[in-house]
Amino acid sequence: MKIKLPNIIPIFPLNGVIYFPKTNLPLNIFEPRYLSLVNDCMKSNKYMGMIQSKKDSSSVYKVGCLGKITENKKTEDGRAQINLVGITRFEIKKEINNNKSYKEFEVSYDKFKEDLVSQKNFKKIDSIKELSEKIKFFFKKNGLLLNWREFEKLDQNQRINTLAMIAPISNEEKQTILESINLQSKTKTLSEIVEFYLHESYANKLTLQ
């Protein structure tokens, strides 16, 4: 069954938060304009876009992720605690003039059709296993813990998306992975980034000796 996605969506820009399809993102909303956004979403299709705002700028990147609100709890002090489930990435086409306190954009999902395809239809990518071993070493070096047994239960795309979200790499590097069109390119990009950090760490160790 084909999902009908809105071509105009409300956007929640947030620096330092990179959000991928098929992942969960809990958010604590307290700004009045974004509380208004959540309220409006709940009255319609529950879809909202998450996108990273650029550093030292009021502008946003061109690619973000559409999420659907699956939980919405109101706190006594007026905050909204929501959970978003990632649906698909989108590309911004233009901003919509509105009289609302938050921004809306016209978006396209055409570049990221693979996000909506069942993972059962994908061939197994051997490089993901190789990347997992590299990531385990990288995480250990940075003192990060991950339940690898549970991680191995995820499908290929969920693994790459999860690793990209939690890896100790820069927001710009995470954005590059987000903008990679398909699973193969995401895997290659993440692998190259991790290799760079491991190589840099090794080079620094040699320099200090």
PDB file of N, CA and C in Angstrom, residues 86-154:
ATOM      1  N   GLY A  86      10.660   8.112  12.033  1.00  0.00           N
ATOM      2  CA  GLY A  86      11.129   8.586  10.723  1.00  0.00           C
ATOM      3  C   GLY A  86      10.453   7.839   9.577  1.00  0.00           C
ATOM      4  N   ILE A  87       9.973   8.582   8.591  1.00  0.00           N
ATOM      5  CA  ILE A  87       9.281   7.985   7.446  1.00  0.00           C
ATOM      6  C   ILE A  87      10.174   7.984   6.208  1.00  0.00           C
ATOM      7  N   THR A  88      10.592   9.155   5.768  1.00  0.00           N
ATOM      8  CA  THR A  88      11.435   9.270   4.583  1.00  0.00           C
ATOM      9  C   THR A  88      12.133  10.628   4.588  1.00  0.00           C
ATOM     10  N   ARG A  89      13.265  10.692   3.899  1.00  0.00           N
ATOM     11  CA  ARG A  89      13.946  11.974   3.750  1.00  0.00           C
ATOM     12  C   ARG A  89      13.235  12.818   2.686  1.00  0.00           C
ATOM     13  N   PHE A  90      13.444  14.106   2.758  1.00  0.00           N
ATOM     14  CA  PHE A  90      12.855  15.021   1.780  1.00  0.00           C
ATOM     15  C   PHE A  90      13.872  16.079   1.379  1.00  0.00           C
ATOM     16  N   GLU A  91      13.584  16.723   0.272  1.00  0.00           N
ATOM     17  CA  GLU A  91      14.408  17.837  -0.199  1.00  0.00           C
ATOM     18  C   GLU A  91      13.526  19.074  -0.276  1.00  0.00           C
ATOM     19  N   ILE A  92      13.984  20.171   0.307  1.00  0.00           N
ATOM     20  CA  ILE A  92      13.215  21.415   0.286  1.00  0.00           C
ATOM     21  C   ILE A  92      13.215  22.026  -1.105  1.00  0.00           C
ATOM     22  N   LYS A  93      12.038  22.420  -1.559  1.00  0.00           N
ATOM     23  CA  LYS A  93      11.892  23.110  -2.846  1.00  0.00           C
ATOM     24  C   LYS A  93      11.726  24.612  -2.643  1.00  0.00           C
ATOM     25  N   LYS A  94      10.830  25.006  -1.739  1.00  0.00           N
ATOM     26  CA  LYS A  94      10.663  26.436  -1.457  1.00  0.00           C
ATOM     27  C   LYS A  94       9.891  26.621  -0.155  1.00  0.00           C
ATOM     28  N   GLU A  95      10.094  27.813   0.436  1.00  0.00           N
ATOM     29  CA  GLU A  95       9.357  28.146   1.655  1.00  0.00           C
ATOM     30  C   GLU A  95       7.967  28.659   1.287  1.00  0.00           C
ATOM     31  N   ILE A  96       6.989  28.309   2.104  1.00  0.00           N
ATOM     32  CA  ILE A  96       5.605  28.735   1.889  1.00  0.00           C
ATOM     33  C   ILE A  96       5.305  29.957   2.761  1.00  0.00           C
ATOM     34  N   ASN A  97       4.750  30.984   2.162  1.00  0.00           N
ATOM     35  CA  ASN A  97       4.325  32.141   2.947  1.00  0.00           C
ATOM     36  C   ASN A  97       3.075  31.765   3.741  1.00  0.00           C
ATOM     37  N   ASN A  98       3.144  31.923   5.049  1.00  0.00           N
ATOM     38  CA  ASN A  98       1.973  31.617   5.878  1.00  0.00           C
ATOM     39  C   ASN A  98       1.859  32.639   7.005  1.00  0.00           C
ATOM     40  N   ASN A  99       0.789  32.569   7.723  1.00  0.00           N
ATOM     41  CA  ASN A  99       0.585  33.494   8.848  1.00  0.00           C
ATOM     42  C   ASN A  99       0.770  32.772  10.178  1.00  0.00           C
ATOM     43  N   LYS A 100       1.560  31.687  10.122  1.00  0.00           N
ATOM     44  CA  LYS A 100       1.796  30.884  11.326  1.00  0.00           C
ATOM     45  C   LYS A 100       3.103  31.296  11.997  1.00  0.00           C
ATOM     46  N   SER A 101       3.292  30.863  13.216  1.00  0.00           N
ATOM     47  CA  SER A 101       4.508  31.212  13.962  1.00  0.00           C
ATOM     48  C   SER A 101       5.697  30.332  13.599  1.00  0.00           C
ATOM     49  N   TYR A 102       5.438  29.249  12.853  1.00  0.00           N
ATOM     50  CA  TYR A 102       6.505  28.345  12.429  1.00  0.00           C
ATOM     51  C   TYR A 102       6.538  28.293  10.896  1.00  0.00           C
ATOM     52  N   LYS A 103       7.638  27.739  10.365  1.00  0.00           N
ATOM     53  CA  LYS A 103       7.825  27.723   8.914  1.00  0.00           C
ATOM     54  C   LYS A 103       7.242  26.455   8.283  1.00  0.00           C
ATOM     55  N   GLU A 104       6.767  26.621   7.058  1.00  0.00           N
ATOM     56  CA  GLU A 104       6.318  25.494   6.237  1.00  0.00           C
ATOM     57  C   GLU A 104       7.054  25.548   4.907  1.00  0.00           C
ATOM     58  N   PHE A 105       7.333  24.357   4.363  1.00  0.00           N
ATOM     59  CA  PHE A 105       8.055  24.283   3.099  1.00  0.00           C
ATOM     60  C   PHE A 105       7.366  23.316   2.140  1.00  0.00           C
ATOM     61  N   GLU A 106       7.504  23.622   0.874  1.00  0.00           N
ATOM     62  CA  GLU A 106       7.124  22.643  -0.150  1.00  0.00           C
ATOM     63  C   GLU A 106       8.319  21.722  -0.326  1.00  0.00           C
ATOM     64  N   VAL A 107       8.071  20.424  -0.298  1.00  0.00           N
ATOM     65  CA  VAL A 107       9.179  19.463  -0.349  1.00  0.00           C
ATOM     66  C   VAL A 107       8.936  18.397  -1.415  1.00  0.00           C
ATOM     67  N   SER A 108      10.020  17.707  -1.758  1.00  0.00           N
ATOM     68  CA  SER A 108       9.938  16.588  -2.695  1.00  0.00           C
ATOM     69  C   SER A 108      10.603  15.374  -2.060  1.00  0.00           C
ATOM     70  N   TYR A 109      10.018  14.199  -2.291  1.00  0.00           N
ATOM     71  CA  TYR A 109      10.569  12.946  -1.765  1.00  0.00           C
ATOM     72  C   TYR A 109      11.214  12.103  -2.879  1.00  0.00           C
ATOM     73  N   ASP A 110      11.223  12.643  -4.105  1.00  0.00           N
ATOM     74  CA  ASP A 110      11.612  11.860  -5.287  1.00  0.00           C
ATOM     75  C   ASP A 110      13.015  11.263  -5.200  1.00  0.00           C
ATOM     76  N   LYS A 111      13.966  11.994  -4.627  1.00  0.00           N
ATOM     77  CA  LYS A 111      15.352  11.520  -4.565  1.00  0.00           C
ATOM     78  C   LYS A 111      15.514  10.323  -3.635  1.00  0.00           C
ATOM     79  N   PHE A 112      14.571  10.185  -2.702  1.00  0.00           N
ATOM     80  CA  PHE A 112      14.761   9.217  -1.625  1.00  0.00           C
ATOM     81  C   PHE A 112      13.690   8.129  -1.607  1.00  0.00           C
ATOM     82  N   LYS A 113      13.294   7.692  -2.801  1.00  0.00           N
ATOM     83  CA  LYS A 113      12.251   6.662  -2.919  1.00  0.00           C
ATOM     84  C   LYS A 113      12.622   5.362  -2.200  1.00  0.00           C
ATOM     85  N   GLU A 114      13.925   5.104  -2.097  1.00  0.00           N
ATOM     86  CA  GLU A 114      14.391   3.872  -1.463  1.00  0.00           C
ATOM     87  C   GLU A 114      13.977   3.797   0.009  1.00  0.00           C
ATOM     88  N   ASP A 115      13.784   4.967   0.638  1.00  0.00           N
ATOM     89  CA  ASP A 115      13.401   4.993   2.056  1.00  0.00           C
ATOM     90  C   ASP A 115      12.079   4.294   2.318  1.00  0.00           C
ATOM     91  N   LEU A 116      11.221   4.246   1.304  1.00  0.00           N
ATOM     92  CA  LEU A 116       9.881   3.675   1.480  1.00  0.00           C
ATOM     93  C   LEU A 116       9.773   2.231   0.970  1.00  0.00           C
ATOM     94  N   VAL A 117      10.902   1.694   0.498  1.00  0.00           N
ATOM     95  CA  VAL A 117      10.907   0.328  -0.030  1.00  0.00           C
ATOM     96  C   VAL A 117      11.195  -0.657   1.098  1.00  0.00           C
ATOM     97  N   SER A 118      10.490  -1.757   1.124  1.00  0.00           N
ATOM     98  CA  SER A 118      10.714  -2.781   2.142  1.00  0.00           C
ATOM     99  C   SER A 118      12.130  -3.330   2.038  1.00  0.00           C
ATOM    100  N   GLN A 119      12.774  -3.487   3.193  1.00  0.00           N
ATOM    101  CA  GLN A 119      14.151  -3.982   3.202  1.00  0.00           C
ATOM    102  C   GLN A 119      14.256  -5.430   2.726  1.00  0.00           C
ATOM    103  N   LYS A 120      13.142  -6.117   2.657  1.00  0.00           N
ATOM    104  CA  LYS A 120      13.156  -7.503   2.157  1.00  0.00           C
ATOM    105  C   LYS A 120      13.565  -7.542   0.686  1.00  0.00           C
ATOM    106  N   ASN A 121      13.373  -6.403   0.002  1.00  0.00           N
ATOM    107  CA  ASN A 121      13.693  -6.351  -1.424  1.00  0.00           C
ATOM    108  C   ASN A 121      15.144  -5.962  -1.701  1.00  0.00           C
ATOM    109  N   PHE A 122      15.943  -5.768  -0.632  1.00  0.00           N
ATOM    110  CA  PHE A 122      17.327  -5.348  -0.807  1.00  0.00           C
ATOM    111  C   PHE A 122      18.276  -6.532  -0.739  1.00  0.00           C
ATOM    112  N   LYS A 123      19.315  -6.485  -1.551  1.00  0.00           N
ATOM    113  CA  LYS A 123      20.372  -7.482  -1.459  1.00  0.00           C
ATOM    114  C   LYS A 123      21.221  -7.170  -0.236  1.00  0.00           C
ATOM    115  N   LYS A 124      21.802  -8.220   0.332  1.00  0.00           N
ATOM    116  CA  LYS A 124      22.662  -8.024   1.490  1.00  0.00           C
ATOM    117  C   LYS A 124      23.947  -7.341   1.044  1.00  0.00           C
ATOM    118  N   ILE A 125      24.346  -6.308   1.784  1.00  0.00           N
ATOM    119  CA  ILE A 125      25.567  -5.577   1.448  1.00  0.00           C
ATOM    120  C   ILE A 125      26.676  -6.031   2.390  1.00  0.00           C
ATOM    121  N   ASP A 126      27.688  -6.696   1.823  1.00  0.00           N
ATOM    122  CA  ASP A 126      28.774  -7.264   2.632  1.00  0.00           C
ATOM    123  C   ASP A 126      29.546  -6.194   3.398  1.00  0.00           C
ATOM    124  N   SER A 127      29.659  -4.998   2.805  1.00  0.00           N
ATOM    125  CA  SER A 127      30.456  -3.938   3.423  1.00  0.00           C
ATOM    126  C   SER A 127      29.859  -3.457   4.750  1.00  0.00           C
ATOM    127  N   ILE A 128      28.577  -3.741   4.974  1.00  0.00           N
ATOM    128  CA  ILE A 128      27.954  -3.331   6.231  1.00  0.00           C
ATOM    129  C   ILE A 128      28.533  -4.132   7.403  1.00  0.00           C
ATOM    130  N   LYS A 129      28.784  -5.427   7.171  1.00  0.00           N
ATOM    131  CA  LYS A 129      29.391  -6.255   8.216  1.00  0.00           C
ATOM    132  C   LYS A 129      30.797  -5.756   8.532  1.00  0.00           C
ATOM    133  N   GLU A 130      31.522  -5.431   7.484  1.00  0.00           N
ATOM    134  CA  GLU A 130      32.884  -4.901   7.645  1.00  0.00           C
ATOM    135  C   GLU A 130      32.854  -3.566   8.397  1.00  0.00           C
ATOM    136  N   LEU A 131      31.888  -2.723   8.053  1.00  0.00           N
ATOM    137  CA  LEU A 131      31.736  -1.430   8.711  1.00  0.00           C
ATOM    138  C   LEU A 131      31.394  -1.610  10.187  1.00  0.00           C
ATOM    139  N   SER A 132      30.544  -2.587  10.501  1.00  0.00           N
ATOM    140  CA  SER A 132      30.148  -2.837  11.890  1.00  0.00           C
ATOM    141  C   SER A 132      31.362  -3.134  12.764  1.00  0.00           C
ATOM    142  N   GLU A 133      32.301  -3.928  12.230  1.00  0.00           N
ATOM    143  CA  GLU A 133      33.514  -4.260  12.985  1.00  0.00           C
ATOM    144  C   GLU A 133      34.363  -3.015  13.211  1.00  0.00           C
ATOM    145  N   LYS A 134      34.435  -2.181  12.196  1.00  0.00           N
ATOM    146  CA  LYS A 134      35.201  -0.932  12.270  1.00  0.00           C
ATOM    147  C   LYS A 134      34.570   0.010  13.302  1.00  0.00           C
ATOM    148  N   ILE A 135      33.226   0.066  13.275  1.00  0.00           N
ATOM    149  CA  ILE A 135      32.485   0.933  14.190  1.00  0.00           C
ATOM    150  C   ILE A 135      32.648   0.464  15.635  1.00  0.00           C
ATOM    151  N   LYS A 136      32.648  -0.848  15.853  1.00  0.00           N
ATOM    152  CA  LYS A 136      32.824  -1.383  17.212  1.00  0.00           C
ATOM    153  C   LYS A 136      34.135  -0.878  17.807  1.00  0.00           C
ATOM    154  N   PHE A 137      35.184  -0.916  17.004  1.00  0.00           N
ATOM    155  CA  PHE A 137      36.503  -0.457  17.441  1.00  0.00           C
ATOM    156  C   PHE A 137      36.479   1.052  17.686  1.00  0.00           C
ATOM    157  N   PHE A 138      35.839   1.773  16.779  1.00  0.00           N
ATOM    158  CA  PHE A 138      35.730   3.235  16.871  1.00  0.00           C
ATOM    159  C   PHE A 138      34.965   3.653  18.127  1.00  0.00           C
ATOM    160  N   PHE A 139      33.849   2.974  18.390  1.00  0.00           N
ATOM    161  CA  PHE A 139      33.038   3.276  19.574  1.00  0.00           C
ATOM    162  C   PHE A 139      33.825   2.971  20.852  1.00  0.00           C
ATOM    163  N   LYS A 140      34.528   1.843  20.860  1.00  0.00           N
ATOM    164  CA  LYS A 140      35.300   1.449  22.040  1.00  0.00           C
ATOM    165  C   LYS A 140      36.367   2.490  22.355  1.00  0.00           C
ATOM    166  N   LYS A 141      37.021   2.998  21.303  1.00  0.00           N
ATOM    167  CA  LYS A 141      38.066   4.014  21.481  1.00  0.00           C
ATOM    168  C   LYS A 141      37.492   5.305  22.067  1.00  0.00           C
ATOM    169  N   ASN A 142      36.218   5.571  21.784  1.00  0.00           N
ATOM    170  CA  ASN A 142      35.570   6.785  22.266  1.00  0.00           C
ATOM    171  C   ASN A 142      34.736   6.565  23.526  1.00  0.00           C
ATOM    172  N   GLY A 143      34.833   5.359  24.106  1.00  0.00           N
ATOM    173  CA  GLY A 143      34.130   5.069  25.352  1.00  0.00           C
ATOM    174  C   GLY A 143      32.619   4.988  25.202  1.00  0.00           C
ATOM    175  N   LEU A 144      32.144   4.629  23.995  1.00  0.00           N
ATOM    176  CA  LEU A 144      30.703   4.540  23.745  1.00  0.00           C
ATOM    177  C   LEU A 144      30.231   3.090  23.819  1.00  0.00           C
ATOM    178  N   LEU A 145      29.075   2.904  24.413  1.00  0.00           N
ATOM    179  CA  LEU A 145      28.512   1.562  24.551  1.00  0.00           C
ATOM    180  C   LEU A 145      27.293   1.400  23.650  1.00  0.00           C
ATOM    181  N   LEU A 146      27.144   0.225  23.089  1.00  0.00           N
ATOM    182  CA  LEU A 146      25.973  -0.088  22.272  1.00  0.00           C
ATOM    183  C   LEU A 146      25.646  -1.558  22.478  1.00  0.00           C
ATOM    184  N   ASN A 147      24.364  -1.860  22.578  1.00  0.00           N
ATOM    185  CA  ASN A 147      23.942  -3.250  22.714  1.00  0.00           C
ATOM    186  C   ASN A 147      24.023  -3.896  21.323  1.00  0.00           C
ATOM    187  N   TRP A 148      25.174  -4.499  21.036  1.00  0.00           N
ATOM    188  CA  TRP A 148      25.422  -5.020  19.690  1.00  0.00           C
ATOM    189  C   TRP A 148      24.513  -6.192  19.352  1.00  0.00           C
ATOM    190  N   ARG A 149      24.119  -6.955  20.365  1.00  0.00           N
ATOM    191  CA  ARG A 149      23.222  -8.092  20.113  1.00  0.00           C
ATOM    192  C   ARG A 149      21.875  -7.604  19.577  1.00  0.00           C
ATOM    193  N   GLU A 150      21.342  -6.547  20.209  1.00  0.00           N
ATOM    194  CA  GLU A 150      20.084  -5.956  19.736  1.00  0.00           C
ATOM    195  C   GLU A 150      20.279  -5.246  18.408  1.00  0.00           C
ATOM    196  N   PHE A 151      21.436  -4.614  18.267  1.00  0.00           N
ATOM    197  CA  PHE A 151      21.761  -3.889  17.036  1.00  0.00           C
ATOM    198  C   PHE A 151      21.736  -4.821  15.824  1.00  0.00           C
ATOM    199  N   GLU A 152      22.265  -6.042  15.984  1.00  0.00           N
ATOM    200  CA  GLU A 152      22.336  -7.005  14.883  1.00  0.00           C
ATOM    201  C   GLU A 152      20.944  -7.448  14.416  1.00  0.00           C
ATOM    202  N   LYS A 153      19.912  -7.215  15.232  1.00  0.00           N
ATOM    203  CA  LYS A 153      18.546  -7.596  14.853  1.00  0.00           C
ATOM    204  C   LYS A 153      17.921  -6.598  13.865  1.00  0.00           C
ATOM    205  N   LEU A 154      18.523  -5.408  13.766  1.00  0.00           N
ATOM    206  CA  LEU A 154      17.991  -4.377  12.873  1.00  0.00           C
ATOM    207  C   LEU A 154      18.270  -4.728  11.421  1.00  0.00           C
TER     208      LEU A 154
END
